[in-house]
Amino acid sequence: MRPQDLIEKKRDGGELTAGEVAHLVRGYTSGQIPDYQMAAWLMAGLLRGMSDAETAALVEEMLHSGIVLEHPDIPIPKVDKHSTGGVGDKTSLVVAPAAAACGVAVPMISGRALAHTGGTLDKLEAIPGFRTGLSLDEFRKVLAECGLALIGQTEEIAPADRKLYALRDVTATVPFRPFICASIMSKKLAEGIDGLVLDVKTGNGAFMRHDDDARALARMMVGVGRQMEKRVTALITDMNQPLGRWVGNAVETVEAITTLQGDLKGPFAELCIELTARMLLVGAVESDLEEARERVRRSILSGAALDRFRRVIERQGGDPQVCDDPRILARGEIQRTICAGRAGHIVNIETAELGRIVMDWGGGRLQLGDRIDYGVGLEIHAPLGEKVAVGDPLVTAWYNDQSRADLMEARLKAAWEIAECPAPVPPLIREVL
Ligand code: URA
């Protein structure tokens, strides 16, 4: 089988057999098929579409591209959470330690920044010394000792997603339901979990910009999980504005730690509590949603969740002092506030554009292997629905690269739409499947 024949078949709208999908995934993972051929096939798939059978074959191959973990020596339920990606979405940094503090084990495999969205691994690596590339043995030990471990895809676990994720990021082949489903479900199912909570984002900062598409993606992933006899819940949540107050790697880690320190005001904390509570239900350590939410709040307010985070940072080589003083994390040296040029109500925020601004200013990768400036960050002062007067702050930017300041500041200002009349603010949690 020649890769070019499979690219041609997909280009012309054909349906690949399971054997053909397996040939591509195995060939690419082992290095026999080069990036350029796989990229061509990905683009053909995105443009021509994929059948349910092709998607199922892709999930299956990507899942079995590495080992599928089991945890016979961990007697408590193993549950994870995964988001389809957003701007300002640092929930994993709160949800994983809070769930662990409430009695479930969280063997979390996350990703790096993808297109305009931030990545959990990059936010964790903003903590000096933190290692997300643990060996399998280290991963198991950290999980057993801390109740959670936070790593990326490895050569051993989900290696196909490790390569495909990076390739999709730089070939504009991210926002396609079958690829997102296969990427997420292959690594989550490889973790050896009993249950999973999916946070499926919808809106102008998400890969699925419309609720219908988000719902279809949620159904696809829930279907795959349930077929594998996992307990899966999906929440469809809003991404028409950044989640929380901060966007950027180090500043989001600070916001997550502040939440773990007990600041439970606002939509970010609300979503963290909801997702963690759902994990407790999926793991069957709680059966009542309100009691689960209360248990999560207690785990944070008592310091138990922060203590888990401190332990995992320490065990993964990071500086645990960030838990006491998160301001030791990098922050850009230059600070500039963009203000409203007219009075009115915030009716739209170009959320994906904010993610791209952080990326372009050095906070993300433009090419594979680029170094990240963890100190680049945005503080959002004016969320959707806010009433502003002329001169009120919309957003403050922290950065180091002065050479692009004028352009970036103009882009930031253009990302806010202010109108005379208010517009309805979309609800944070739209639907639960
Ligand atoms: N998260 C993933 O892990 N993969 C995707 O494709 C999108 C979000």
XYZ file of C-alpha atoms and ligand atoms in Angstrom:
441
model
C 0.000 0.000 0.000
C 1.505 3.350 -1.000
C 0.647 6.431 1.089
C 0.045 8.447 -2.087
C -2.691 5.997 -3.126
C -4.429 6.489 0.228
C -4.080 10.265 -0.066
C -5.562 10.079 -3.568
C -8.443 7.882 -2.403
C -9.344 10.382 0.309
C -8.759 13.369 -1.969
C -11.323 11.909 -4.382
C -13.881 11.357 -1.634
C -13.359 7.623 -1.067
C -13.800 5.768 2.229
C -10.691 4.103 3.628
C -10.914 0.617 5.092
C -9.810 -0.026 8.671
C -6.689 -1.685 7.254
C -5.828 1.398 5.216
C -6.276 3.724 8.198
C -4.092 1.364 10.248
C -1.424 1.425 7.549
C -1.275 5.226 7.632
C -1.262 5.596 11.422
C 1.310 2.842 11.957
C 3.505 4.066 9.134
C 3.438 7.634 10.408
C 4.029 6.721 14.055
C 7.010 4.515 13.169
C 8.526 7.199 10.944
C 8.075 5.300 7.658
C 5.527 7.797 6.358
C 6.921 11.352 6.354
C 5.193 14.479 7.690
C 4.388 15.810 4.211
C 2.389 12.745 3.177
C 0.531 12.540 6.464
C -0.221 16.271 6.295
C -1.663 15.823 2.797
C -3.864 12.971 4.006
C -5.036 15.000 7.035
C -6.038 17.899 4.801
C -7.824 15.573 2.371
C -9.706 14.017 5.309
C -10.690 17.412 6.700
C -11.949 18.641 3.323
C -13.645 15.432 2.188
C -14.954 14.219 5.547
C -14.694 10.857 7.251
C -17.303 8.169 7.852
C -18.105 6.811 11.330
C -16.261 3.614 10.414
C -13.127 5.539 9.409
C -13.301 7.583 12.621
C -13.679 4.412 14.708
C -10.657 2.891 12.923
C -8.629 6.060 13.570
C -9.465 6.049 17.300
C -8.648 2.346 17.554
C -5.296 2.658 15.776
C -4.241 5.761 17.680
C -5.235 4.189 21.000
C -3.247 1.014 20.284
C -0.268 2.884 18.850
C 1.165 2.562 22.372
C 0.337 0.726 25.546
C -3.016 0.969 27.276
C -2.368 1.426 30.979
C -3.946 -0.539 33.791
C -3.670 0.341 37.457
C -4.415 -2.838 39.433
C -2.566 -1.494 42.499
C -4.656 1.699 42.744
C -7.892 0.668 44.483
C -9.832 3.928 43.948
C -11.690 4.971 40.754
C -9.520 6.408 37.994
C -11.192 9.401 36.359
C -9.968 12.178 34.095
C -11.230 15.403 32.511
C -10.351 16.798 29.097
C -11.265 20.003 27.325
C -11.567 20.395 23.561
C -9.524 23.575 23.908
C -10.107 27.215 24.598
C -8.602 30.545 25.563
C -7.822 31.032 29.251
C -8.814 27.437 29.947
C -6.620 26.347 32.834
C -9.231 24.171 34.542
C -7.015 21.044 34.512
C -4.620 22.680 36.980
C -7.439 23.009 39.507
C -9.669 20.071 38.629
C -6.972 17.358 38.755
C -5.688 18.121 42.289
C -9.206 18.849 43.585
C -10.522 15.526 42.241
C -7.525 13.716 43.734
C -8.205 15.369 47.094
C -11.795 14.095 46.880
C -10.813 10.457 46.407
C -10.378 9.696 42.721
C -7.066 9.049 40.986
C -6.309 11.264 37.977
C -3.779 9.846 35.470
C -3.863 12.920 33.223
C -2.271 13.008 29.772
C -2.583 16.501 28.304
C -1.428 18.413 25.265
C 0.512 21.528 24.401
C -0.945 24.669 22.866
C -2.953 23.813 19.760
C -3.666 26.510 17.162
C -4.914 29.577 19.112
C -5.756 27.585 22.267
C -3.440 27.191 25.259
C -2.081 23.843 26.448
C -1.967 22.395 29.959
C 1.617 21.180 29.483
C 2.870 24.662 28.604
C 1.117 26.154 31.630
C 2.670 23.521 33.910
C 6.094 24.077 32.385
C 5.816 27.761 33.301
C 6.595 26.445 36.820
C 10.405 26.392 37.042
C 11.711 22.816 36.820
C 8.341 21.118 36.225
C 8.795 18.005 34.049
C 5.860 16.820 31.943
C 7.947 14.161 30.162
C 8.039 11.450 32.822
C 8.938 7.841 32.077
C 6.150 5.322 32.444
C 7.636 4.137 35.695
C 7.826 7.665 37.106
C 4.258 8.366 35.955
C 2.975 5.314 37.842
C 4.912 6.259 40.996
C 3.709 9.878 41.019
C 0.122 8.713 40.464
C 0.328 6.219 43.330
C 1.912 8.758 45.700
C -0.056 11.919 44.841
C -3.335 10.584 43.428
C -2.600 12.464 40.224
C 0.150 12.736 37.633
C 0.347 15.272 34.811
C 2.198 14.356 31.641
C 2.080 14.637 27.844
C 1.764 11.914 25.226
C 4.952 9.816 25.226
C 6.763 7.331 23.003
C 4.988 4.657 25.039
C 1.505 6.089 25.635
C -0.485 7.511 22.698
C 2.587 8.022 20.477
C 0.417 8.447 17.374
C -1.366 11.408 18.965
C 1.978 12.806 20.099
C 3.063 13.117 16.450
C -0.301 13.876 14.853
C -1.174 16.566 17.425
C 2.006 18.487 16.605
C 1.511 18.014 12.855
C -2.137 19.152 12.914
C -1.113 22.232 14.880
C 1.096 23.521 12.068
C -0.971 22.361 9.059
C -4.361 23.974 9.832
C -5.962 20.552 10.316
C -7.161 20.938 13.916
C -10.861 21.926 13.729
C -12.343 18.682 12.407
C -14.542 16.493 14.615
C -13.115 13.040 13.746
C -9.529 14.239 14.342
C -10.394 15.942 17.646
C -12.358 12.883 18.767
C -9.528 10.472 17.856
C -6.878 12.712 19.428
C -8.706 13.126 22.720
C -10.211 9.665 23.088
C -7.051 7.782 22.080
C -4.974 9.368 24.813
C -7.728 9.325 27.433
C -8.565 5.653 26.855
C -4.840 4.808 26.981
C -4.673 6.227 30.533
C -6.515 3.244 31.978
C -9.422 5.270 33.335
C -12.832 4.104 34.523
C -14.546 7.365 33.663
C -14.109 10.655 31.861
C -15.600 14.144 31.940
C -15.383 16.037 28.664
C -15.541 19.824 28.516
C -16.650 20.560 24.958
C -16.194 24.234 24.164
C -18.490 26.219 21.903
C -18.146 29.772 20.632
C -15.741 32.101 18.868
C -12.720 30.925 20.894
C -13.424 27.213 20.376
C -12.707 24.822 17.513
C -16.472 24.269 17.347
C -17.875 27.760 16.916
C -21.529 26.697 16.983
C -23.512 24.766 19.577
C -24.708 22.179 17.034
C -21.146 21.297 16.062
C -20.066 21.137 19.704
C -23.021 18.853 20.472
C -22.117 16.576 17.545
C -18.499 16.385 18.764
C -19.655 15.681 22.318
C -21.932 12.863 21.104
C -19.146 11.373 19.005
C -16.706 11.265 21.928
C -19.282 10.081 24.473
C -20.251 7.295 22.008
C -16.633 6.148 21.646
C -16.103 6.147 25.413
C -19.292 4.276 26.208
C -18.530 1.695 23.532
C -15.320 1.024 25.459
C -17.469 0.612 28.588
C -16.267 3.807 30.263
C -18.530 6.140 32.188
C -18.451 9.383 30.209
C -20.168 12.729 30.739
C -19.802 15.721 28.428
C -20.522 19.354 29.323
C -20.942 21.881 26.543
C -19.534 25.144 27.847
C -19.145 28.677 26.599
C -16.008 29.948 24.872
C -17.272 33.287 23.541
C -14.866 35.034 25.898
C -11.721 33.904 27.727
C -12.383 31.680 30.709
C -11.492 33.596 33.874
C -9.443 36.775 34.041
C -6.112 35.737 32.605
C -4.768 34.432 29.283
C -1.155 33.274 28.865
C 0.950 30.521 30.346
C 2.412 31.764 33.639
C -0.478 34.127 34.423
C -2.989 31.307 33.990
C -0.969 29.100 36.314
C -1.072 31.924 38.873
C -4.866 32.170 38.447
C -5.224 28.408 38.940
C -3.132 28.518 42.119
C -5.113 31.504 43.427
C -8.260 29.440 42.907
C -6.712 26.484 44.742
C -5.829 28.936 47.543
C -9.562 29.507 48.007
C -10.616 32.311 45.666
C -13.841 30.740 44.378
C -15.468 33.804 42.837
C -16.328 34.002 39.144
C -16.987 31.699 36.194
C -13.563 30.046 36.161
C -13.942 28.684 39.699
C -17.579 27.825 38.987
C -16.581 25.672 36.017
C -13.739 24.013 37.952
C -16.151 23.053 40.720
C -18.725 21.739 38.250
C -16.246 19.647 36.260
C -14.682 18.172 39.393
C -18.100 17.400 40.877
C -19.013 15.569 37.658
C -15.782 13.574 37.977
C -16.858 12.453 41.442
C -20.212 11.300 40.024
C -18.553 9.501 37.114
C -16.170 7.831 39.566
C -19.141 6.946 41.797
C -17.536 8.420 44.908
C -20.598 10.716 45.132
C -24.110 10.143 43.836
C -25.659 13.567 44.440
C -24.457 16.490 42.322
C -24.979 19.188 44.967
C -23.129 17.127 47.590
C -20.342 16.528 45.089
C -20.037 20.287 44.454
C -19.920 20.914 48.198
C -17.214 18.292 48.664
C -15.121 19.910 45.939
C -15.520 23.364 47.516
C -14.444 21.921 50.890
C -11.413 20.242 49.317
C -10.290 23.642 48.069
C -11.187 25.733 51.109
C -9.474 23.256 53.459
C -6.233 23.465 51.457
C -6.363 19.742 50.573
C -6.490 20.365 46.813
C -3.598 22.835 46.935
C -1.638 20.336 48.991
C -2.098 17.732 46.215
C -0.904 20.256 43.662
C 2.140 21.081 45.805
C 2.979 17.385 46.105
C 2.700 16.721 42.390
C 4.816 19.784 41.545
C 7.485 18.581 43.950
C 7.410 15.013 42.609
C 7.584 16.213 38.998
C 10.621 18.397 39.655
C 8.942 21.808 39.919
C 9.393 24.514 42.526
C 6.584 23.972 45.077
C 7.081 27.495 46.423
C 4.747 28.677 43.636
C 1.883 27.318 45.709
C 2.635 29.841 48.464
C 3.733 32.712 46.270
C 2.637 32.237 42.650
C 3.971 35.698 41.790
C 7.448 34.150 41.531
C 6.347 32.934 38.086
C 7.506 34.834 34.993
C 5.647 38.014 34.059
C 6.502 40.171 31.025
C 8.536 43.245 31.942
C 6.475 45.672 29.918
C 2.905 46.369 30.950
C 0.344 48.269 28.903
C -3.374 48.805 29.454
C -5.769 49.238 26.544
C -8.789 51.407 27.350
C -12.273 51.857 25.919
C -12.468 54.505 23.207
C -16.221 54.897 23.652
C -18.850 54.316 26.312
C -21.290 51.402 26.128
C -21.627 47.681 26.730
C -19.192 44.925 25.761
C -21.163 42.907 23.213
C -18.415 40.855 21.573
C -14.850 39.750 22.284
C -12.813 38.131 19.506
C -11.674 35.299 21.744
C -9.585 33.286 19.258
C -7.812 36.510 18.280
C -6.752 37.010 21.924
C -5.231 33.516 21.864
C -3.417 34.342 18.616
C -2.117 37.636 20.046
C -0.555 35.848 23.025
C 0.931 33.283 20.647
C 2.283 35.855 18.177
C 3.801 37.906 21.007
C 5.959 34.930 21.991
C 3.567 33.083 24.331
C 3.058 30.201 21.863
C 4.779 28.364 19.049
C 4.656 29.459 15.454
C 6.800 26.490 14.446
C 7.503 23.098 15.961
C 10.151 23.427 18.676
C 9.848 27.236 19.157
C 10.725 28.420 22.667
C 7.868 29.935 24.636
C 7.995 33.238 26.502
C 5.981 32.158 29.552
C 5.697 35.748 30.788
C 3.411 36.944 27.983
C -0.078 37.428 29.373
C -3.342 39.319 29.212
C -5.526 40.411 32.099
C -9.130 40.833 31.022
C -10.824 43.786 32.744
C -13.975 44.037 30.648
C -15.816 40.729 30.076
C -18.975 40.345 27.982
C -21.882 42.370 29.332
C -19.680 44.875 31.207
C -20.724 48.531 30.989
C -17.748 50.782 30.290
C -17.097 54.519 30.148
C -14.536 56.186 27.877
C -11.067 55.423 29.269
C -12.092 52.378 31.310
C -9.555 49.544 31.052
C -10.417 46.680 28.690
C -7.281 44.581 28.949
C -3.732 44.809 30.295
C -0.922 43.114 28.381
C 2.390 41.916 29.859
C 5.118 41.235 27.328
C 8.828 41.472 26.610
C 8.948 42.049 22.850
C 8.542 45.809 22.394
C 9.099 45.578 18.620
C 5.560 44.322 18.016
C 3.822 46.456 20.645
C 2.005 48.902 18.320
C 0.560 46.184 16.114
C -0.435 43.981 19.046
C -2.069 46.845 20.922
C -4.106 47.738 17.838
C -5.171 44.092 17.499
C -6.116 43.986 21.188
C -8.246 47.094 20.941
C -10.014 45.753 17.834
C -10.890 42.524 19.688
C -13.438 44.347 21.882
C -16.780 45.460 20.447
C -18.594 48.133 22.428
C -22.209 48.981 21.577
C -24.814 51.327 22.934
C -27.265 48.551 23.810
C -26.339 45.476 25.843
C -26.469 41.997 24.280
C -27.312 38.818 26.182
C -24.299 37.110 27.773
C -24.222 33.393 26.833
C -24.570 30.999 29.784
C -21.355 29.326 30.938
C -22.735 25.781 30.957
C -25.027 25.091 28.018
C -25.826 21.429 28.238
C -24.814 18.163 29.873
C -24.770 14.879 27.952
N -7.455 18.482 22.629
C -6.797 17.391 22.141
O -6.198 16.646 22.905
N -6.842 17.154 20.838
C -7.489 17.937 19.966
O -7.490 17.647 18.784
C -8.164 19.075 20.456
C -8.123 19.332 21.801
